[in-house]
mmCIF file with all atom_site columns, C-alpha atoms in Angstrom:
data_model
loop_
_atom_site.group_PDB
_atom_site.id
_atom_site.type_symbol
_atom_site.label_atom_id
_atom_site.label_alt_id
_atom_site.label_comp_id
_atom_site.label_asym_id
_atom_site.label_entity_id
_atom_site.label_seq_id
_atom_site.pdbx_PDB_ins_code
_atom_site.Cartn_x
_atom_site.Cartn_y
_atom_site.Cartn_z
_atom_site.occupancy
_atom_site.B_iso_or_equiv
_atom_site.pdbx_formal_charge
_atom_site.auth_seq_id
_atom_site.auth_comp_id
_atom_site.auth_asym_id
_atom_site.auth_atom_id
_atom_site.pdbx_PDB_model_num
ATOM 1  C CA . MET V 1 1  ? 311.736 -149.980 253.128 1.00 0.00 ? 1  MET V CA 1
ATOM 2  C CA . ASN V 1 2  ? 309.867 -153.268 252.831 1.00 0.00 ? 2  ASN V CA 1
ATOM 3  C CA . THR V 1 3  ? 311.716 -154.912 249.930 1.00 0.00 ? 3  THR V CA 1
ATOM 4  C CA . ARG V 1 4  ? 309.631 -158.095 250.095 1.00 0.00 ? 4  ARG V CA 1
ATOM 5  C CA . LYS V 1 5  ? 306.446 -156.094 249.538 1.00 0.00 ? 5  LYS V CA 1
ATOM 6  C CA . ILE V 1 6  ? 308.021 -154.167 246.653 1.00 0.00 ? 6  ILE V CA 1
ATOM 7  C CA . LYS V 1 7  ? 309.396 -157.342 245.009 1.00 0.00 ? 7  LYS V CA 1
ATOM 8  C CA . LEU V 1 8  ? 306.000 -159.031 245.191 1.00 0.00 ? 8  LEU V CA 1
ATOM 9  C CA . ALA V 1 9  ? 304.173 -155.998 243.792 1.00 0.00 ? 9  ALA V CA 1
ATOM 10 C CA . LEU V 1 10 ? 306.776 -155.631 241.048 1.00 0.00 ? 10 LEU V CA 1
ATOM 11 C CA . THR V 1 11 ? 306.462 -159.305 240.080 1.00 0.00 ? 11 THR V CA 1
ATOM 12 C CA . VAL V 1 12 ? 302.657 -159.153 239.919 1.00 0.00 ? 12 VAL V CA 1
ATOM 13 C CA . GLY V 1 13 ? 302.748 -155.827 238.095 1.00 0.00 ? 13 GLY V CA 1
ATOM 14 C CA . LEU V 1 14 ? 305.142 -157.152 235.450 1.00 0.00 ? 14 LEU V CA 1
ATOM 15 C CA . LEU V 1 15 ? 302.981 -160.230 234.948 1.00 0.00 ? 15 LEU V CA 1
ATOM 16 C CA . ASN V 1 16 ? 299.966 -157.973 234.409 1.00 0.00 ? 16 ASN V CA 1
ATOM 17 C CA . LYS V 1 17 ? 301.897 -155.832 231.908 1.00 0.00 ? 17 LYS V CA 1
ATOM 18 C CA . GLU V 1 18 ? 302.968 -158.831 229.827 1.00 0.00 ? 18 GLU V CA 1
ATOM 19 C CA . GLY V 1 19 ? 303.560 -157.781 226.242 1.00 0.00 ? 19 GLY V CA 1
ATOM 20 C CA . GLU V 1 20 ? 304.848 -154.328 227.236 1.00 0.00 ? 20 GLU V CA 1
ATOM 21 C CA . ASN V 1 21 ? 307.312 -153.087 224.612 1.00 0.00 ? 21 ASN V CA 1
ATOM 22 C CA . ASN V 1 22 ? 309.691 -151.402 227.050 1.00 0.00 ? 22 ASN V CA 1
ATOM 23 C CA . VAL V 1 23 ? 310.176 -153.369 230.246 1.00 0.00 ? 23 VAL V CA 1
ATOM 24 C CA . LEU V 1 24 ? 312.371 -150.697 231.837 1.00 0.00 ? 24 LEU V CA 1
ATOM 25 C CA . ASN V 1 25 ? 309.575 -148.116 231.523 1.00 0.00 ? 25 ASN V CA 1
ATOM 26 C CA . ALA V 1 26 ? 307.107 -150.579 233.061 1.00 0.00 ? 26 ALA V CA 1
ATOM 27 C CA . ILE V 1 27 ? 309.483 -151.172 235.985 1.00 0.00 ? 27 ILE V CA 1
ATOM 28 C CA . LYS V 1 28 ? 309.945 -147.426 236.470 1.00 0.00 ? 28 LYS V CA 1
ATOM 29 C CA . GLU V 1 29 ? 306.170 -146.846 236.543 1.00 0.00 ? 29 GLU V CA 1
ATOM 30 C CA . LEU V 1 30 ? 305.575 -149.700 238.983 1.00 0.00 ? 30 LEU V CA 1
ATOM 31 C CA . MET V 1 31 ? 308.392 -148.608 241.306 1.00 0.00 ? 31 MET V CA 1
ATOM 32 C CA . LEU V 1 32 ? 307.173 -145.001 241.421 1.00 0.00 ? 32 LEU V CA 1
ATOM 33 C CA . ASP V 1 33 ? 303.994 -146.279 243.122 1.00 0.00 ? 33 ASP V CA 1
ATOM 34 C CA . PHE V 1 34 ? 306.165 -146.790 246.226 1.00 0.00 ? 34 PHE V CA 1
ATOM 35 C CA . LYS V 1 35 ? 307.014 -143.477 247.869 1.00 0.00 ? 35 LYS V CA 1
ATOM 36 C CA . GLU V 1 36 ? 309.857 -145.015 249.914 1.00 0.00 ? 36 GLU V CA 1
ATOM 37 C CA . VAL V 1 37 ? 312.027 -145.641 246.813 1.00 0.00 ? 37 VAL V CA 1
ATOM 38 C CA . GLY V 1 38 ? 312.165 -141.913 246.079 1.00 0.00 ? 38 GLY V CA 1
ATOM 39 C CA . ALA V 1 39 ? 312.393 -140.176 242.728 1.00 0.00 ? 39 ALA V CA 1
ATOM 40 C CA . TYR V 1 40 ? 313.579 -141.893 239.577 1.00 0.00 ? 40 TYR V CA 1
ATOM 41 C CA . ILE V 1 41 ? 317.181 -141.028 238.703 1.00 0.00 ? 41 ILE V CA 1
ATOM 42 C CA . GLY V 1 42 ? 317.837 -143.145 235.626 1.00 0.00 ? 42 GLY V CA 1
ATOM 43 C CA . TRP V 1 43 ? 319.051 -146.491 234.371 1.00 0.00 ? 43 TRP V CA 1
ATOM 44 C CA . GLN V 1 44 ? 322.435 -147.741 233.271 1.00 0.00 ? 44 GLN V CA 1
ATOM 45 C CA . LEU V 1 45 ? 323.462 -150.804 231.293 1.00 0.00 ? 45 LEU V CA 1
ATOM 46 C CA . THR V 1 46 ? 325.955 -152.640 233.503 1.00 0.00 ? 46 THR V CA 1
ATOM 47 C CA . ARG V 1 47 ? 326.467 -155.870 231.547 1.00 0.00 ? 47 ARG V CA 1
ATOM 48 C CA . LYS V 1 48 ? 325.712 -157.193 228.083 1.00 0.00 ? 48 LYS V CA 1
ATOM 49 C CA . SER V 1 49 ? 326.508 -160.661 226.770 1.00 0.00 ? 49 SER V CA 1
ATOM 50 C CA . PRO V 1 50 ? 325.186 -162.658 223.809 1.00 0.00 ? 50 PRO V CA 1
ATOM 51 C CA . ILE V 1 51 ? 323.440 -165.929 224.625 1.00 0.00 ? 51 ILE V CA 1
ATOM 52 C CA . ASN V 1 52 ? 323.115 -167.099 221.024 1.00 0.00 ? 52 ASN V CA 1
ATOM 53 C CA . PRO V 1 53 ? 322.735 -165.368 217.635 1.00 0.00 ? 53 PRO V CA 1
ATOM 54 C CA . THR V 1 54 ? 319.169 -164.289 218.397 1.00 0.00 ? 54 THR V CA 1
ATOM 55 C CA . HIS V 1 55 ? 319.191 -163.518 222.159 1.00 0.00 ? 55 HIS V CA 1
ATOM 56 C CA . VAL V 1 56 ? 321.166 -161.118 224.347 1.00 0.00 ? 56 VAL V CA 1
ATOM 57 C CA . HIS V 1 57 ? 321.430 -161.032 228.153 1.00 0.00 ? 57 HIS V CA 1
ATOM 58 C CA . ARG V 1 58 ? 321.596 -157.535 229.647 1.00 0.00 ? 58 ARG V CA 1
ATOM 59 C CA . THR V 1 59 ? 321.810 -156.303 233.216 1.00 0.00 ? 59 THR V CA 1
ATOM 60 C CA . TYR V 1 60 ? 320.549 -152.824 234.027 1.00 0.00 ? 60 TYR V CA 1
ATOM 61 C CA . ALA V 1 61 ? 320.852 -150.774 237.208 1.00 0.00 ? 61 ALA V CA 1
ATOM 62 C CA . VAL V 1 62 ? 317.599 -148.820 237.618 1.00 0.00 ? 62 VAL V CA 1
ATOM 63 C CA . ARG V 1 63 ? 318.408 -146.065 240.097 1.00 0.00 ? 63 ARG V CA 1
ATOM 64 C CA . PHE V 1 64 ? 316.070 -144.287 242.487 1.00 0.00 ? 64 PHE V CA 1
ATOM 65 C CA . GLU V 1 65 ? 316.900 -141.873 245.311 1.00 0.00 ? 65 GLU V CA 1
ATOM 66 C CA . ASN V 1 66 ? 316.783 -144.519 248.054 1.00 0.00 ? 66 ASN V CA 1
ATOM 67 C CA . CYS V 1 67 ? 317.632 -147.749 246.229 1.00 0.00 ? 67 CYS V CA 1
ATOM 68 C CA . THR V 1 68 ? 318.941 -149.358 243.061 1.00 0.00 ? 68 THR V CA 1
ATOM 69 C CA . LEU V 1 69 ? 317.176 -152.225 241.339 1.00 0.00 ? 69 LEU V CA 1
ATOM 70 C CA . ASN V 1 70 ? 319.339 -154.600 239.292 1.00 0.00 ? 70 ASN V CA 1
ATOM 71 C CA . VAL V 1 71 ? 317.280 -156.063 236.441 1.00 0.00 ? 71 VAL V CA 1
ATOM 72 C CA . ASN V 1 72 ? 318.375 -159.019 234.291 1.00 0.00 ? 72 ASN V CA 1
ATOM 73 C CA . LEU V 1 73 ? 316.744 -159.001 230.858 1.00 0.00 ? 73 LEU V CA 1
ATOM 74 C CA . VAL V 1 74 ? 316.874 -161.451 227.990 1.00 0.00 ? 74 VAL V CA 1
ATOM 75 C CA . SER V 1 75 ? 315.955 -159.824 224.715 1.00 0.00 ? 75 SER V CA 1
ATOM 76 C CA . ASN V 1 76 ? 315.650 -160.665 221.057 1.00 0.00 ? 76 ASN V CA 1
ATOM 77 C CA . PRO V 1 77 ? 316.852 -157.678 219.012 1.00 0.00 ? 77 PRO V CA 1
ATOM 78 C CA . ASN V 1 78 ? 315.106 -158.976 215.879 1.00 0.00 ? 78 ASN V CA 1
ATOM 79 C CA . THR V 1 79 ? 311.605 -159.180 217.374 1.00 0.00 ? 79 THR V CA 1
ATOM 80 C CA . LYS V 1 80 ? 312.147 -156.522 220.097 1.00 0.00 ? 80 LYS V CA 1
ATOM 81 C CA . ASN V 1 81 ? 310.824 -158.953 222.732 1.00 0.00 ? 81 ASN V CA 1
ATOM 82 C CA . GLN V 1 82 ? 312.136 -158.503 226.288 1.00 0.00 ? 82 GLN V CA 1
ATOM 83 C CA . PHE V 1 83 ? 311.830 -160.930 229.183 1.00 0.00 ? 83 PHE V CA 1
ATOM 84 C CA . VAL V 1 84 ? 312.741 -160.263 232.806 1.00 0.00 ? 84 VAL V CA 1
ATOM 85 C CA . GLN V 1 85 ? 314.985 -163.055 234.030 1.00 0.00 ? 85 GLN V CA 1
ATOM 86 C CA . GLY V 1 86 ? 315.241 -161.654 237.550 1.00 0.00 ? 86 GLY V CA 1
ATOM 87 C CA . PHE V 1 87 ? 315.748 -158.562 239.673 1.00 0.00 ? 87 PHE V CA 1
ATOM 88 C CA . ASP V 1 88 ? 317.265 -157.688 243.023 1.00 0.00 ? 88 ASP V CA 1
ATOM 89 C CA . PHE V 1 89 ? 317.718 -154.623 245.238 1.00 0.00 ? 89 PHE V CA 1
ATOM 90 C CA . ARG V 1 90 ? 321.080 -153.153 245.961 1.00 0.00 ? 90 ARG V CA 1
#
């Protein structure tokens, strides 16, 4: 699996989908374009911590058959905005 190619395509794809309401769904759709990751299994919240009264940092494990993508999100529960802070393969 060429993780560099997938990371680059995922970064560009997320930039193009700016304003998407559900970032995890956008990531799932973009990852399914790569046959080598396998089928989508699900996602799991692995960490949640408040940054300040209006923002929350969450880490999700997005699982596929052949890999797991850890996604760090910063979100504002009041406005429902989500921003990807980073991601990495495991």
